[in-house]
Amino acid sequence: QAALEKLILLTGADWATFRQAKPPEPGLHLTAATGPAVEGFPPLQVITEEQVISTAAFKESRVIVTDHYASLPTASQSLVRMGMESLVFLPVRVGERTVGLVTVISKKQNAFDEETIELLKFVVDRIGVVVENSLLHGRSEKAHREMEQLAEALSYSNREINEWNQQLEERVRLRTQELEAAQERAMRSEKLAIIGQLSGGIAHDLRNPLGAIGNAAYL
């Protein structure tokens, strides 16, 4: 907005807009507008391929200048009704990409000489730098949000893992207790079986001599 206001001040133009492409949405979307004619004739929010000159300047990424706009067969009737005569369409580039379009319009014929057009190009190049920084900042913020989301997801996963570990440790502890109890029962049963075997052997070993003694005592 500030750059457009500076353009109006430097060139004495009546109208200046900056539009951006917003894929996958079609057309060029209004981002900023200024100039004495803007209040009386608010610009369209989106321009489509019906605006042939604007579309050509954006798609072909070239500066287009016209000094007798009303005489063009592709002229926008709304601009003609506003009395606009001199128009400059300047693509806004970020690296090798065209991301937007600046349109500067004047009611005067032959309003933009070569020196003025070079000045416009210089300012629009600076707008490209601002847009690039804005895009980088947007990507940085997006990346930061994605990192925060990833960190939150990892934190949630860590909590889940810790809960699973605690549950697993509890299950292992209970299972260990069950195994120790079963082992203790098995050892007790084995001891009882051994005692039973010993008792049977001792009783057998005692029964034979006692029988002989009993027989001898009887005789």
PDB file of C-alpha atoms in Angstrom:
ATOM      1  CA  GLN A   1       0.000   0.000   0.000  1.00  0.00           C
ATOM      2  CA  ALA A   2       2.798   2.403   0.894  1.00  0.00           C
ATOM      3  CA  ALA A   3       4.603   1.642  -2.375  1.00  0.00           C
ATOM      4  CA  LEU A   4       1.452   2.337  -4.397  1.00  0.00           C
ATOM      5  CA  GLU A   5       0.922   5.624  -2.578  1.00  0.00           C
ATOM      6  CA  LYS A   6       4.499   6.562  -3.440  1.00  0.00           C
ATOM      7  CA  LEU A   7       3.837   5.714  -7.098  1.00  0.00           C
ATOM      8  CA  ILE A   8       0.776   7.989  -7.148  1.00  0.00           C
ATOM      9  CA  LEU A   9       2.802  10.772  -5.562  1.00  0.00           C
ATOM     10  CA  LEU A  10       5.723  10.412  -7.989  1.00  0.00           C
ATOM     11  CA  THR A  11       3.715  10.057 -11.206  1.00  0.00           C
ATOM     12  CA  GLY A  12       0.576  12.085 -10.490  1.00  0.00           C
ATOM     13  CA  ALA A  13      -1.515   9.084 -11.564  1.00  0.00           C
ATOM     14  CA  ASP A  14      -5.172   8.655 -10.605  1.00  0.00           C
ATOM     15  CA  TRP A  15      -5.188   4.987  -9.810  1.00  0.00           C
ATOM     16  CA  ALA A  16      -2.798   2.238  -8.742  1.00  0.00           C
ATOM     17  CA  THR A  17      -3.525  -1.365  -7.804  1.00  0.00           C
ATOM     18  CA  PHE A  18      -1.488  -4.379  -6.827  1.00  0.00           C
ATOM     19  CA  ARG A  19      -2.935  -7.815  -7.526  1.00  0.00           C
ATOM     20  CA  GLN A  20      -1.610 -11.237  -6.689  1.00  0.00           C
ATOM     21  CA  ALA A  21      -2.147 -14.700  -8.096  1.00  0.00           C
ATOM     22  CA  LYS A  22      -3.437 -17.138  -5.476  1.00  0.00           C
ATOM     23  CA  PRO A  23      -3.235 -20.625  -6.973  1.00  0.00           C
ATOM     24  CA  PRO A  24      -5.278 -22.730  -7.301  1.00  0.00           C
ATOM     25  CA  GLU A  25      -7.857 -19.897  -7.343  1.00  0.00           C
ATOM     26  CA  PRO A  26      -8.227 -18.347 -10.809  1.00  0.00           C
ATOM     27  CA  GLY A  27      -7.618 -14.717 -11.671  1.00  0.00           C
ATOM     28  CA  LEU A  28      -5.632 -11.925 -10.047  1.00  0.00           C
ATOM     29  CA  HIS A  29      -6.808 -10.911  -6.583  1.00  0.00           C
ATOM     30  CA  LEU A  30      -6.738  -7.353  -5.297  1.00  0.00           C
ATOM     31  CA  THR A  31      -4.185  -6.846  -2.524  1.00  0.00           C
ATOM     32  CA  ALA A  32      -3.877  -3.045  -2.386  1.00  0.00           C
ATOM     33  CA  ALA A  33      -5.317  -0.009  -4.177  1.00  0.00           C
ATOM     34  CA  THR A  34      -4.879   3.737  -3.878  1.00  0.00           C
ATOM     35  CA  GLY A  35      -5.333   6.978  -5.795  1.00  0.00           C
ATOM     36  CA  PRO A  36      -7.886   9.786  -6.036  1.00  0.00           C
ATOM     37  CA  ALA A  37     -10.109   7.744  -8.407  1.00  0.00           C
ATOM     38  CA  VAL A  38     -10.286   4.662  -6.202  1.00  0.00           C
ATOM     39  CA  GLU A  39     -12.938   5.953  -3.808  1.00  0.00           C
ATOM     40  CA  GLY A  40     -15.366   6.831  -6.592  1.00  0.00           C
ATOM     41  CA  PHE A  41     -14.651   3.679  -8.578  1.00  0.00           C
ATOM     42  CA  PRO A  42     -13.637   0.817  -6.288  1.00  0.00           C
ATOM     43  CA  PRO A  43     -11.569  -1.760  -8.193  1.00  0.00           C
ATOM     44  CA  LEU A  44     -12.804  -5.280  -8.809  1.00  0.00           C
ATOM     45  CA  GLN A  45     -11.717  -7.763  -6.197  1.00  0.00           C
ATOM     46  CA  VAL A  46     -10.716 -10.291  -8.864  1.00  0.00           C
ATOM     47  CA  ILE A  47      -9.920  -9.775 -12.517  1.00  0.00           C
ATOM     48  CA  THR A  48     -10.167 -12.664 -14.951  1.00  0.00           C
ATOM     49  CA  GLU A  49      -9.047 -13.397 -18.490  1.00  0.00           C
ATOM     50  CA  GLU A  50     -11.734 -11.014 -19.741  1.00  0.00           C
ATOM     51  CA  GLN A  51      -9.283  -8.246 -18.872  1.00  0.00           C
ATOM     52  CA  VAL A  52      -7.072  -9.168 -21.801  1.00  0.00           C
ATOM     53  CA  ILE A  53      -4.275  -6.643 -21.328  1.00  0.00           C
ATOM     54  CA  SER A  54      -3.859  -7.328 -17.623  1.00  0.00           C
ATOM     55  CA  THR A  55      -3.856 -11.060 -18.250  1.00  0.00           C
ATOM     56  CA  ALA A  56      -1.268 -10.731 -21.027  1.00  0.00           C
ATOM     57  CA  ALA A  57       1.031  -8.575 -18.878  1.00  0.00           C
ATOM     58  CA  PHE A  58       0.879 -11.162 -16.081  1.00  0.00           C
ATOM     59  CA  LYS A  59       1.108 -14.338 -18.163  1.00  0.00           C
ATOM     60  CA  GLU A  60       3.793 -13.034 -20.488  1.00  0.00           C
ATOM     61  CA  SER A  61       5.576 -11.235 -17.629  1.00  0.00           C
ATOM     62  CA  ARG A  62       6.142  -8.062 -19.632  1.00  0.00           C
ATOM     63  CA  VAL A  63       5.490  -4.367 -19.151  1.00  0.00           C
ATOM     64  CA  ILE A  64       2.595  -3.107 -21.271  1.00  0.00           C
ATOM     65  CA  VAL A  65       2.028   0.619 -21.827  1.00  0.00           C
ATOM     66  CA  THR A  66      -0.907   2.197 -23.604  1.00  0.00           C
ATOM     67  CA  ASP A  67      -1.554   5.920 -24.091  1.00  0.00           C
ATOM     68  CA  HIS A  68      -5.005   5.718 -25.729  1.00  0.00           C
ATOM     69  CA  TYR A  69      -6.726   3.069 -23.696  1.00  0.00           C
ATOM     70  CA  ALA A  70     -10.272   3.978 -24.717  1.00  0.00           C
ATOM     71  CA  SER A  71      -9.447   3.261 -28.370  1.00  0.00           C
ATOM     72  CA  LEU A  72      -8.474  -0.347 -27.685  1.00  0.00           C
ATOM     73  CA  PRO A  73     -11.091  -2.969 -28.625  1.00  0.00           C
ATOM     74  CA  THR A  74     -10.226  -4.928 -25.458  1.00  0.00           C
ATOM     75  CA  ALA A  75     -10.546  -1.913 -23.146  1.00  0.00           C
ATOM     76  CA  SER A  76     -12.483  -2.408 -19.926  1.00  0.00           C
ATOM     77  CA  GLN A  77     -15.660  -0.363 -20.152  1.00  0.00           C
ATOM     78  CA  SER A  78     -15.529   0.453 -16.455  1.00  0.00           C
ATOM     79  CA  LEU A  79     -12.111   2.088 -16.905  1.00  0.00           C
ATOM     80  CA  VAL A  80     -13.318   3.874 -20.021  1.00  0.00           C
ATOM     81  CA  ARG A  81     -16.274   5.296 -18.068  1.00  0.00           C
ATOM     82  CA  MET A  82     -13.789   6.518 -15.474  1.00  0.00           C
ATOM     83  CA  GLY A  83     -12.047   8.476 -18.236  1.00  0.00           C
ATOM     84  CA  MET A  84      -8.758   6.590 -17.971  1.00  0.00           C
ATOM     85  CA  GLU A  85      -6.407   7.063 -20.912  1.00  0.00           C
ATOM     86  CA  SER A  86      -2.826   6.129 -19.992  1.00  0.00           C
ATOM     87  CA  LEU A  87      -2.154   2.741 -18.420  1.00  0.00           C
ATOM     88  CA  VAL A  88       0.983   0.885 -17.391  1.00  0.00           C
ATOM     89  CA  PHE A  89       0.851  -2.799 -16.459  1.00  0.00           C
ATOM     90  CA  LEU A  90       3.941  -4.040 -14.614  1.00  0.00           C
ATOM     91  CA  PRO A  91       4.444  -7.693 -13.634  1.00  0.00           C
ATOM     92  CA  VAL A  92       5.716  -8.353 -10.124  1.00  0.00           C
ATOM     93  CA  ARG A  93       8.361 -11.058 -10.130  1.00  0.00           C
ATOM     94  CA  VAL A  94       9.849 -13.205  -7.397  1.00  0.00           C
ATOM     95  CA  GLY A  95      12.907 -14.894  -8.859  1.00  0.00           C
ATOM     96  CA  GLU A  96      11.764 -16.522 -12.094  1.00  0.00           C
ATOM     97  CA  ARG A  97       8.091 -16.471 -11.135  1.00  0.00           C
ATOM     98  CA  THR A  98       5.496 -13.790 -11.816  1.00  0.00           C
ATOM     99  CA  VAL A  99       3.390 -13.498  -8.678  1.00  0.00           C
ATOM    100  CA  GLY A 100       1.441 -10.307  -9.202  1.00  0.00           C
ATOM    101  CA  LEU A 101       0.630  -7.258 -11.296  1.00  0.00           C
ATOM    102  CA  VAL A 102       0.827  -3.533 -10.595  1.00  0.00           C
ATOM    103  CA  THR A 103      -1.475  -1.328 -12.664  1.00  0.00           C
ATOM    104  CA  VAL A 104      -0.944   2.438 -12.765  1.00  0.00           C
ATOM    105  CA  ILE A 105      -3.582   4.517 -14.572  1.00  0.00           C
ATOM    106  CA  SER A 106      -3.933   8.185 -15.436  1.00  0.00           C
ATOM    107  CA  LYS A 107      -6.730  10.221 -16.994  1.00  0.00           C
ATOM    108  CA  LYS A 108      -4.115  12.111 -18.993  1.00  0.00           C
ATOM    109  CA  GLN A 109      -2.956  10.936 -22.394  1.00  0.00           C
ATOM    110  CA  ASN A 110       0.755  10.172 -22.749  1.00  0.00           C
ATOM    111  CA  ALA A 111       1.089  10.447 -18.978  1.00  0.00           C
ATOM    112  CA  PHE A 112       4.027   8.058 -18.670  1.00  0.00           C
ATOM    113  CA  ASP A 113       7.271   8.833 -20.462  1.00  0.00           C
ATOM    114  CA  GLU A 114      10.272   6.488 -20.572  1.00  0.00           C
ATOM    115  CA  GLU A 115      11.842   7.984 -17.466  1.00  0.00           C
ATOM    116  CA  THR A 116       8.613   7.573 -15.503  1.00  0.00           C
ATOM    117  CA  ILE A 117       8.238   3.991 -16.694  1.00  0.00           C
ATOM    118  CA  GLU A 118      11.799   3.183 -15.560  1.00  0.00           C
ATOM    119  CA  LEU A 119      10.938   4.684 -12.178  1.00  0.00           C
ATOM    120  CA  LEU A 120       7.824   2.516 -12.036  1.00  0.00           C
ATOM    121  CA  LYS A 121       9.869  -0.574 -12.867  1.00  0.00           C
ATOM    122  CA  PHE A 122      12.328   0.250 -10.088  1.00  0.00           C
ATOM    123  CA  VAL A 123       9.561   0.603  -7.494  1.00  0.00           C
ATOM    124  CA  VAL A 124       7.792  -2.548  -8.702  1.00  0.00           C
ATOM    125  CA  ASP A 125      11.067  -4.488  -8.411  1.00  0.00           C
ATOM    126  CA  ARG A 126      11.187  -3.389  -4.781  1.00  0.00           C
ATOM    127  CA  ILE A 127       7.588  -4.585  -4.375  1.00  0.00           C
ATOM    128  CA  GLY A 128       8.776  -7.960  -5.693  1.00  0.00           C
ATOM    129  CA  VAL A 129      11.401  -8.033  -2.932  1.00  0.00           C
ATOM    130  CA  VAL A 130       8.732  -7.224  -0.336  1.00  0.00           C
ATOM    131  CA  VAL A 131       6.479  -9.970  -1.696  1.00  0.00           C
ATOM    132  CA  GLU A 132       9.377 -12.425  -1.686  1.00  0.00           C
ATOM    133  CA  ASN A 133      10.168 -11.577   1.940  1.00  0.00           C
ATOM    134  CA  SER A 134       6.500 -11.909   2.788  1.00  0.00           C
ATOM    135  CA  LEU A 135       6.335 -15.316   1.108  1.00  0.00           C
ATOM    136  CA  LEU A 136       9.502 -16.437   2.881  1.00  0.00           C
ATOM    137  CA  HIS A 137       8.100 -15.181   6.171  1.00  0.00           C
ATOM    138  CA  GLY A 138       4.863 -17.024   5.453  1.00  0.00           C
ATOM    139  CA  ARG A 139       6.769 -20.208   4.674  1.00  0.00           C
ATOM    140  CA  SER A 140       8.852 -19.709   7.815  1.00  0.00           C
ATOM    141  CA  GLU A 141       5.718 -19.292   9.921  1.00  0.00           C
ATOM    142  CA  LYS A 142       4.157 -22.308   8.220  1.00  0.00           C
ATOM    143  CA  ALA A 143       7.296 -24.348   8.854  1.00  0.00           C
ATOM    144  CA  HIS A 144       7.313 -23.128  12.465  1.00  0.00           C
ATOM    145  CA  ARG A 145       3.670 -24.158  12.892  1.00  0.00           C
ATOM    146  CA  GLU A 146       4.424 -27.526  11.320  1.00  0.00           C
ATOM    147  CA  MET A 147       7.388 -27.978  13.660  1.00  0.00           C
ATOM    148  CA  GLU A 148       5.184 -27.087  16.638  1.00  0.00           C
ATOM    149  CA  GLN A 149       2.570 -29.576  15.457  1.00  0.00           C
ATOM    150  CA  LEU A 150       5.268 -32.190  14.975  1.00  0.00           C
ATOM    151  CA  ALA A 151       6.698 -31.475  18.420  1.00  0.00           C
ATOM    152  CA  GLU A 152       3.214 -31.733  19.928  1.00  0.00           C
ATOM    153  CA  ALA A 153       2.616 -35.013  18.095  1.00  0.00           C
ATOM    154  CA  LEU A 154       5.977 -36.325  19.302  1.00  0.00           C
ATOM    155  CA  SER A 155       5.192 -35.227  22.838  1.00  0.00           C
ATOM    156  CA  TYR A 156       1.833 -36.981  22.640  1.00  0.00           C
ATOM    157  CA  SER A 157       3.551 -40.081  21.254  1.00  0.00           C
ATOM    158  CA  ASN A 158       6.113 -39.954  24.061  1.00  0.00           C
ATOM    159  CA  ARG A 159       3.316 -39.757  26.625  1.00  0.00           C
ATOM    160  CA  GLU A 160       1.619 -42.723  24.993  1.00  0.00           C
ATOM    161  CA  ILE A 161       4.895 -44.649  24.918  1.00  0.00           C
ATOM    162  CA  ASN A 162       5.490 -43.863  28.592  1.00  0.00           C
ATOM    163  CA  GLU A 163       1.967 -45.028  29.441  1.00  0.00           C
ATOM    164  CA  TRP A 164       2.508 -48.198  27.427  1.00  0.00           C
ATOM    165  CA  ASN A 165       5.840 -48.766  29.176  1.00  0.00           C
ATOM    166  CA  GLN A 166       4.194 -48.330  32.581  1.00  0.00           C
ATOM    167  CA  GLN A 167       1.403 -50.717  31.625  1.00  0.00           C
ATOM    168  CA  LEU A 168       3.955 -53.196  30.281  1.00  0.00           C
ATOM    169  CA  GLU A 169       6.065 -52.908  33.437  1.00  0.00           C
ATOM    170  CA  GLU A 170       2.954 -53.511  35.552  1.00  0.00           C
ATOM    171  CA  ARG A 171       1.986 -56.528  33.467  1.00  0.00           C
ATOM    172  CA  VAL A 172       5.556 -57.873  33.699  1.00  0.00           C
ATOM    173  CA  ARG A 173       5.531 -57.349  37.481  1.00  0.00           C
ATOM    174  CA  LEU A 174       2.195 -59.156  37.857  1.00  0.00           C
ATOM    175  CA  ARG A 175       3.324 -61.952  35.548  1.00  0.00           C
ATOM    176  CA  THR A 176       6.580 -62.266  37.487  1.00  0.00           C
ATOM    177  CA  GLN A 177       4.634 -62.544  40.740  1.00  0.00           C
ATOM    178  CA  GLU A 178       2.409 -65.209  39.192  1.00  0.00           C
ATOM    179  CA  LEU A 179       5.447 -67.146  37.946  1.00  0.00           C
ATOM    180  CA  GLU A 180       7.164 -66.882  41.356  1.00  0.00           C
ATOM    181  CA  ALA A 181       3.991 -68.123  43.074  1.00  0.00           C
ATOM    182  CA  ALA A 182       3.655 -70.994  40.591  1.00  0.00           C
ATOM    183  CA  GLN A 183       7.333 -71.850  41.059  1.00  0.00           C
ATOM    184  CA  GLU A 184       6.904 -71.815  44.822  1.00  0.00           C
ATOM    185  CA  ARG A 185       3.863 -74.118  44.564  1.00  0.00           C
ATOM    186  CA  ALA A 186       5.800 -76.435  42.276  1.00  0.00           C
ATOM    187  CA  MET A 187       8.730 -76.549  44.691  1.00  0.00           C
ATOM    188  CA  ARG A 188       6.353 -77.221  47.604  1.00  0.00           C
ATOM    189  CA  SER A 189       4.695 -80.046  45.691  1.00  0.00           C
ATOM    190  CA  GLU A 190       8.078 -81.477  44.765  1.00  0.00           C
ATOM    191  CA  LYS A 191       9.196 -81.339  48.407  1.00  0.00           C
ATOM    192  CA  LEU A 192       6.005 -83.064  49.516  1.00  0.00           C
ATOM    193  CA  ALA A 193       6.501 -85.746  46.875  1.00  0.00           C
ATOM    194  CA  ILE A 194      10.088 -86.315  48.022  1.00  0.00           C
ATOM    195  CA  ILE A 195       8.955 -86.479  51.669  1.00  0.00           C
ATOM    196  CA  GLY A 196       6.291 -88.996  50.670  1.00  0.00           C
ATOM    197  CA  GLN A 197       8.846 -91.145  48.868  1.00  0.00           C
ATOM    198  CA  LEU A 198      11.213 -90.962  51.836  1.00  0.00           C
ATOM    199  CA  SER A 199       8.422 -91.811  54.256  1.00  0.00           C
ATOM    200  CA  GLY A 200       7.383 -94.812  52.166  1.00  0.00           C
ATOM    201  CA  GLY A 201      10.980 -96.047  51.958  1.00  0.00           C
ATOM    202  CA  ILE A 202      11.568 -95.588  55.667  1.00  0.00           C
ATOM    203  CA  ALA A 203       8.311 -97.377  56.512  1.00  0.00           C
ATOM    204  CA  HIS A 204       9.279-100.262  54.234  1.00  0.00           C
ATOM    205  CA  ASP A 205      12.762-100.445  55.683  1.00  0.00           C
ATOM    206  CA  LEU A 206      11.341-100.470  59.226  1.00  0.00           C
ATOM    207  CA  ARG A 207       8.553-102.922  58.465  1.00  0.00           C
ATOM    208  CA  ASN A 208      10.859-105.830  57.532  1.00  0.00           C
ATOM    209  CA  PRO A 209      13.018-105.942  60.708  1.00  0.00           C
ATOM    210  CA  LEU A 210      10.020-105.176  62.893  1.00  0.00           C
ATOM    211  CA  GLY A 211       8.227-108.145  61.344  1.00  0.00           C
ATOM    212  CA  ALA A 212      11.138-110.436  62.077  1.00  0.00           C
ATOM    213  CA  ILE A 213      11.377-109.146  65.651  1.00  0.00           C
ATOM    214  CA  GLY A 214       7.639-109.615  66.092  1.00  0.00           C
ATOM    215  CA  ASN A 215       7.800-113.198  64.825  1.00  0.00           C
ATOM    216  CA  ALA A 216      10.746-113.961  67.088  1.00  0.00           C
ATOM    217  CA  ALA A 217       8.968-112.491  70.086  1.00  0.00           C
ATOM    218  CA  TYR A 218       5.891-114.522  69.284  1.00  0.00           C
ATOM    219  CA  LEU A 219       7.836-117.777  69.148  1.00  0.00           C
TER     220      LEU A 219
END
